[in-house]
Tab-separated table of C-alpha atoms in Angstrom:
chain	number	residue	atom	x	y	z
A	13	UNK	CA	5.066	17.025	15.028
A	14	UNK	CA	1.897	16.497	16.750
A	15	UNK	CA	-1.279	17.050	15.372
A	16	UNK	CA	-2.600	20.583	17.172
A	17	UNK	CA	-6.391	19.919	18.217
A	18	UNK	CA	-8.034	23.072	17.283
A	19	UNK	CA	-10.514	23.139	19.974
A	20	UNK	CA	-12.024	26.709	18.868
A	21	UNK	CA	-12.716	24.839	15.396
A	22	UNK	CA	-14.456	21.993	17.024
A	23	UNK	CA	-16.399	24.054	19.405
A	24	UNK	CA	-17.467	26.113	16.523
A	25	UNK	CA	-19.099	23.077	14.591
A	26	UNK	CA	-20.753	21.636	17.661
A	27	UNK	CA	-22.257	25.126	18.504
A	28	UNK	CA	-23.674	25.231	14.891
A	29	UNK	CA	-25.437	22.083	15.731
A	30	UNK	CA	-26.621	23.492	18.908
A	31	UNK	CA	-28.016	26.581	17.343
A	32	UNK	CA	-29.783	24.448	14.921
A	33	UNK	CA	-31.579	22.608	17.493
A	34	UNK	CA	-32.490	25.511	19.393
A	35	UNK	CA	-34.160	27.190	16.366
A	36	UNK	CA	-36.213	23.535	15.865
A	37	UNK	CA	-37.357	23.904	19.792
A	38	UNK	CA	-38.317	27.381	19.115
A	39	UNK	CA	-40.393	26.895	15.942
A	40	UNK	CA	-42.056	23.277	17.243
A	41	UNK	CA	-42.964	24.583	20.721
A	42	UNK	CA	-42.257	28.079	20.982
A	43	UNK	CA	-39.673	27.712	23.827
A	44	UNK	CA	-35.911	27.836	23.844
A	45	UNK	CA	-33.433	26.660	26.469
A	46	UNK	CA	-32.739	28.728	29.433
A	47	UNK	CA	-29.356	28.910	31.395
A	48	UNK	CA	-29.180	30.875	34.920
A	49	UNK	CA	-25.914	31.874	35.886
A	50	UNK	CA	-25.270	32.861	39.910
A	51	UNK	CA	-21.904	34.651	40.382
A	52	UNK	CA	-21.090	35.507	43.828
A	53	UNK	CA	-18.495	38.424	44.640
A	54	UNK	CA	-16.485	40.008	41.748
A	55	UNK	CA	-13.348	38.105	40.981
A	56	UNK	CA	-12.126	39.077	37.641
A	57	UNK	CA	-11.581	35.479	36.093
A	58	UNK	CA	-14.818	34.487	37.375
A	59	UNK	CA	-16.322	37.550	35.819
A	60	UNK	CA	-14.772	37.019	32.332
A	61	UNK	CA	-15.476	33.195	32.304
A	62	UNK	CA	-19.456	34.133	33.047
A	63	UNK	CA	-19.174	36.946	30.406
A	64	UNK	CA	-18.036	34.285	28.043
A	65	UNK	CA	-21.070	31.978	28.802
A	66	UNK	CA	-23.486	34.944	28.461
A	67	UNK	CA	-21.943	36.167	24.976
A	68	UNK	CA	-22.365	32.437	23.558
A	69	UNK	CA	-25.715	31.960	24.816
A	70	UNK	CA	-26.673	35.198	23.031
A	71	UNK	CA	-25.087	33.918	19.566
A	72	UNK	CA	-26.861	30.549	19.924
A	73	UNK	CA	-30.266	31.707	20.950
A	74	UNK	CA	-30.272	30.371	24.389
A	75	UNK	CA	-31.946	32.880	27.086
A	76	UNK	CA	-29.422	33.953	29.534
A	77	UNK	CA	-30.840	34.474	33.327
A	78	UNK	CA	-28.060	36.646	35.282
A	79	UNK	CA	-27.535	36.654	39.064
A	80	UNK	CA	-25.045	38.722	40.593
A	81	UNK	CA	-24.636	38.536	44.404
A	82	UNK	CA	-22.813	40.579	46.481
A	83	UNK	CA	-19.610	38.774	48.225
A	84	UNK	CA	-21.213	38.867	51.723
A	85	UNK	CA	-24.610	37.121	50.663
A	86	UNK	CA	-25.524	34.613	53.187
A	87	UNK	CA	-25.679	30.737	52.273
A	88	UNK	CA	-29.468	31.031	52.945
A	89	UNK	CA	-30.152	33.813	50.609
A	90	UNK	CA	-28.055	31.977	47.997
A	91	UNK	CA	-29.645	28.866	48.477
A	92	UNK	CA	-33.202	30.735	48.089
A	93	UNK	CA	-31.755	32.023	44.733
A	94	UNK	CA	-31.647	28.388	43.716
A	95	UNK	CA	-34.633	27.378	44.967
A	96	UNK	CA	-36.760	30.114	42.949
A	97	UNK	CA	-34.659	28.984	39.581
A	98	UNK	CA	-35.606	25.450	40.289
A	99	UNK	CA	-39.166	26.314	40.036
A	100	UNK	CA	-38.945	28.581	37.184
A	101	UNK	CA	-40.110	26.609	34.083
A	102	UNK	CA	-38.160	29.039	31.563
A	103	UNK	CA	-34.873	27.885	33.375
A	104	UNK	CA	-33.405	24.483	32.294
A	105	UNK	CA	-30.097	25.028	33.739
A	106	UNK	CA	-28.398	26.319	36.675
A	107	UNK	CA	-24.670	27.274	37.185
A	108	UNK	CA	-23.446	28.381	40.342
A	109	UNK	CA	-19.957	29.935	39.499
A	110	UNK	CA	-17.192	28.204	41.598
A	111	UNK	CA	-15.195	29.055	43.898
A	112	UNK	CA	-17.885	30.154	46.570
A	113	UNK	CA	-16.422	32.785	49.217
A	114	UNK	CA	-15.174	30.504	52.541
A	115	UNK	CA	-18.340	31.323	54.487
A	116	UNK	CA	-20.693	29.356	51.988
A	117	UNK	CA	-20.549	25.671	52.156
A	118	UNK	CA	-20.110	24.720	48.413
A	119	UNK	CA	-21.466	21.138	48.810
A	120	UNK	CA	-24.739	22.299	50.465
A	121	UNK	CA	-25.384	24.993	47.622
A	122	UNK	CA	-24.528	22.529	44.794
A	123	UNK	CA	-26.931	19.803	46.396
A	124	UNK	CA	-29.880	22.126	46.109
A	125	UNK	CA	-29.627	22.525	42.602
A	126	UNK	CA	-32.610	20.299	40.903
A	127	UNK	CA	-31.030	17.239	39.371
A	128	UNK	CA	-32.876	18.295	36.010
A	129	UNK	CA	-31.021	21.595	35.957
A	130	UNK	CA	-27.556	20.480	37.140
A	131	UNK	CA	-25.900	21.571	33.768
A	132	UNK	CA	-22.154	21.583	35.473
A	133	UNK	CA	-22.771	17.878	36.416
A	134	UNK	CA	-21.898	18.321	39.939
A	135	UNK	CA	-24.852	17.182	42.023
A	136	UNK	CA	-23.529	14.120	44.013
A	137	UNK	CA	-26.404	12.223	42.287
A	138	UNK	CA	-24.863	12.823	38.519
A	139	UNK	CA	-21.276	12.055	39.728
A	140	UNK	CA	-22.290	8.925	41.658
A	141	UNK	CA	-24.095	7.638	38.646
A	142	UNK	CA	-20.907	8.295	36.335
A	143	UNK	CA	-19.006	5.945	38.969
A	144	UNK	CA	-21.437	3.317	38.634
A	145	UNK	CA	-21.358	0.777	35.712
A	146	UNK	CA	-24.598	0.684	33.693
A	147	UNK	CA	-26.066	4.198	35.389
A	148	UNK	CA	-26.178	7.206	33.137
A	149	UNK	CA	-25.979	10.508	34.644
A	150	UNK	CA	-28.448	13.089	33.631
A	151	UNK	CA	-25.403	15.606	32.745
A	152	UNK	CA	-21.677	15.146	32.475
A	153	UNK	CA	-19.406	17.752	33.845
A	154	UNK	CA	-18.375	20.154	31.158
A	155	UNK	CA	-14.738	19.967	31.156
A	156	UNK	CA	-14.325	16.202	31.298
A	157	UNK	CA	-16.776	15.736	28.637
A	158	UNK	CA	-15.035	18.484	26.539
A	159	UNK	CA	-11.914	16.460	26.778
A	160	UNK	CA	-13.187	13.236	25.593
A	161	UNK	CA	-15.277	15.091	22.729
A	162	UNK	CA	-12.045	16.626	21.478
A	163	UNK	CA	-10.274	13.168	21.664
A	164	UNK	CA	-13.322	11.455	19.302
A	165	UNK	CA	-13.350	14.429	17.019
A	166	UNK	CA	-9.878	13.846	16.327
A	167	UNK	CA	-10.339	9.921	15.518
A	168	UNK	CA	-8.473	8.930	18.754
A	169	UNK	CA	-9.850	5.631	19.836
A	170	UNK	CA	-10.287	5.293	23.709
A	171	UNK	CA	-11.423	1.597	24.237
A	172	UNK	CA	-8.451	-0.695	25.465
A	173	UNK	CA	-5.876	2.266	25.759
A	174	UNK	CA	-3.863	3.115	28.752
A	175	UNK	CA	-4.804	6.434	29.734
A	176	UNK	CA	-3.318	8.724	32.571
A	177	UNK	CA	-5.008	11.525	34.527
A	178	UNK	CA	-3.005	14.025	35.945
A	179	UNK	CA	-4.844	15.648	39.134
A	180	UNK	CA	-7.792	14.588	40.934
A	181	UNK	CA	-9.865	17.555	41.417
A	182	UNK	CA	-13.942	17.113	41.584
A	183	UNK	CA	-14.220	19.241	38.796
A	184	UNK	CA	-11.496	17.905	36.270
A	185	UNK	CA	-9.651	14.920	37.190
A	186	UNK	CA	-11.648	12.653	39.134
A	187	UNK	CA	-14.804	12.779	36.609
A	188	UNK	CA	-12.250	12.373	33.730
A	189	UNK	CA	-11.096	9.573	35.111
A	190	UNK	CA	-14.538	7.985	35.341
A	191	UNK	CA	-15.650	9.116	31.821
A	192	UNK	CA	-12.487	7.384	30.410
A	193	UNK	CA	-13.211	4.156	32.495
A	194	UNK	CA	-16.921	4.004	31.192
A	195	UNK	CA	-15.241	4.536	27.427
A	196	UNK	CA	-13.414	1.352	28.389
A	197	UNK	CA	-9.776	2.947	28.929
A	198	UNK	CA	-7.580	1.437	31.520
A	199	UNK	CA	-6.858	4.201	33.903
A	200	UNK	CA	-4.423	5.756	36.077
A	201	UNK	CA	-4.829	9.018	38.234
A	202	UNK	CA	-1.429	10.570	39.082
A	203	UNK	CA	-1.420	13.079	41.803
A	204	UNK	CA	0.477	14.983	44.034
A	205	UNK	CA	1.552	11.915	46.401
A	206	UNK	CA	2.421	9.700	43.399
A	207	UNK	CA	5.922	8.726	43.389
A	208	UNK	CA	7.726	8.940	39.853
A	209	UNK	CA	4.954	10.466	38.121
A	210	UNK	CA	6.887	10.710	34.918
A	211	UNK	CA	7.290	6.924	34.426
A	212	UNK	CA	3.456	6.327	34.794
A	213	UNK	CA	2.913	9.095	32.258
A	214	UNK	CA	5.405	7.740	29.824
A	215	UNK	CA	3.426	4.521	29.250
A	216	UNK	CA	0.246	6.013	28.433
A	217	UNK	CA	-1.627	6.291	25.125
A	218	UNK	CA	-3.880	9.406	26.241
A	219	UNK	CA	-2.932	12.141	28.811
A	220	UNK	CA	-5.123	14.358	30.286
A	221	UNK	CA	-3.544	16.744	32.249
A	222	UNK	CA	-5.265	18.876	34.821
A	223	UNK	CA	-2.795	19.427	37.995
A	224	UNK	CA	-2.530	22.972	37.585
A	225	UNK	CA	1.275	23.377	37.586
A	226	UNK	CA	2.850	25.317	34.724
A	227	UNK	CA	4.349	23.283	32.026
A	228	UNK	CA	5.113	20.218	34.461
A	229	UNK	CA	5.063	17.830	31.914
A	230	UNK	CA	8.029	17.620	29.879
A	231	UNK	CA	8.404	16.121	26.106
A	232	UNK	CA	10.649	13.203	27.793
A	233	UNK	CA	7.489	12.059	29.923
A	234	UNK	CA	5.347	11.489	26.864
A	235	UNK	CA	5.114	8.281	24.790
A	236	UNK	CA	5.598	8.846	21.127
A	237	UNK	CA	2.175	9.263	19.181
A	238	UNK	CA	0.391	10.015	22.418
A	239	UNK	CA	-2.607	12.010	22.674
A	240	UNK	CA	-2.291	14.873	24.937
A	241	UNK	CA	-5.095	17.219	26.356
A	242	UNK	CA	-4.025	19.832	28.579
A	243	UNK	CA	-6.777	21.165	30.594
A	244	UNK	CA	-4.119	23.672	32.516
A	245	UNK	CA	-4.417	27.472	32.492
A	246	UNK	CA	-2.088	29.040	34.424
A	247	UNK	CA	-1.025	32.830	34.101
A	248	UNK	CA	3.002	33.430	34.112
A	249	UNK	CA	4.989	36.474	34.004
A	250	UNK	CA	5.718	37.732	30.407
A	251	UNK	CA	6.888	41.365	30.220
A	252	UNK	CA	6.785	41.364	26.414
A	253	UNK	CA	2.827	41.043	26.617
A	254	UNK	CA	0.763	44.214	27.214
A	255	UNK	CA	-1.079	42.371	30.446
A	256	UNK	CA	2.138	41.368	31.758
A	257	UNK	CA	1.231	37.742	31.631
A	258	UNK	CA	0.551	34.705	29.237
A	259	UNK	CA	-1.170	31.729	29.594
A	260	UNK	CA	0.359	28.234	29.723
A	261	UNK	CA	-0.968	24.871	30.209
A	262	UNK	CA	0.097	21.897	32.600
A	263	UNK	CA	2.045	20.577	29.342
A	264	UNK	CA	5.338	21.966	28.164
A	265	UNK	CA	3.657	22.484	24.460
A	266	UNK	CA	7.163	23.094	22.621
A	267	UNK	CA	8.770	19.983	23.609
A	268	UNK	CA	5.614	17.525	23.944
A	269	UNK	CA	4.520	18.592	20.457
A	270	UNK	CA	7.520	17.145	18.844
A	271	UNK	CA	6.746	13.778	20.667
A	272	UNK	CA	3.199	13.459	21.135
A	273	UNK	CA	0.538	12.348	17.824
A	274	UNK	CA	-1.735	14.611	19.180
A	275	UNK	CA	-1.978	17.958	21.368
A	276	UNK	CA	-4.287	20.583	22.533
A	277	UNK	CA	-2.935	24.176	22.798
A	278	UNK	CA	-3.500	26.751	25.594
A	279	UNK	CA	-5.517	28.774	25.163
A	280	UNK	CA	-7.762	27.574	22.397
A	281	UNK	CA	-7.791	24.061	23.088
A	282	UNK	CA	-10.053	22.754	26.056
A	283	UNK	CA	-11.199	26.337	26.935
A	284	UNK	CA	-13.847	26.846	24.266
A	285	UNK	CA	-15.126	23.405	24.210
A	286	UNK	CA	-15.821	23.334	28.183
A	287	UNK	CA	-18.408	26.526	27.415
A	288	UNK	CA	-19.773	24.927	24.453
A	289	UNK	CA	-20.274	21.673	26.566
A	290	UNK	CA	-22.216	23.503	28.929
A	291	UNK	CA	-24.485	25.037	26.288
A	292	UNK	CA	-24.930	21.420	25.124
A	293	UNK	CA	-25.902	20.244	28.576
A	294	UNK	CA	-28.691	23.384	28.648
A	295	UNK	CA	-29.955	22.385	25.254
A	296	UNK	CA	-30.275	18.725	26.406
A	297	UNK	CA	-32.208	19.815	29.608
A	298	UNK	CA	-34.393	22.020	27.814
A	299	UNK	CA	-35.242	18.972	25.483
A	300	UNK	CA	-35.870	16.813	28.242
A	301	UNK	CA	-37.977	19.087	30.040
A	302	UNK	CA	-40.026	20.495	27.195
A	303	UNK	CA	-40.679	17.072	25.466
A	304	UNK	CA	-41.936	15.972	28.630
A	305	UNK	CA	-44.448	18.865	29.377
A	306	UNK	CA	-46.060	18.994	25.930
């Protein structure tokens, strides 16, 4: 049976490290990291994710700036909000909750976030530096960073290994493949137009599944002993649950856990780590800013 990587436990130990560093900043400079979250509209899943972020900030002593804007806010007004936060010296990280309503150009808004405050790591310059050899972005995207942190803290070496990333989204798949490449893995991306994906996945020492397809990856697709990081969070009907649904990953946990060497559960794997990496990025941004200006 695979070793189940407990994302909650790893996240908790990293949060203790962050809280200690926040205290040092507060005692030494009288300043704490500040994270601004802009949320447009009232989508339930976005609201609950943002709620988790706010609660985590409070627990670690990070100041939270909340900006809830109506669904019909204009693109110009949203950008104005971003510009004000760029100028606020108490804000070290700005996060615009995605997806945005159809009438707003996501790329335009994200490009307006100050590079020094881009804690989501989605600014084209940060992604561009991630893609280039010998360059380091100021921030790494939170979910891919969480995946690699889980691998390294579980003792899984990446250098020289065959890694397959399933999915090529801007948020997870693409940056995860770039991070693995930076860590000296040999990387293949499997996507919706890949023929015979299972034969490619079966060769992998490391699999990062981020396709958004419930339980797509079966036990027979996995090389014995491989490390499997499941980023998928899919709601499927379950009449036995009070909510009427349950969350499953992109990996068939029951089957794959009998073959893999390591596996992350859903929920409780990558999810808690993603918010933790956001807080870590905010701390890093604050340290850079405070140390530069003192």
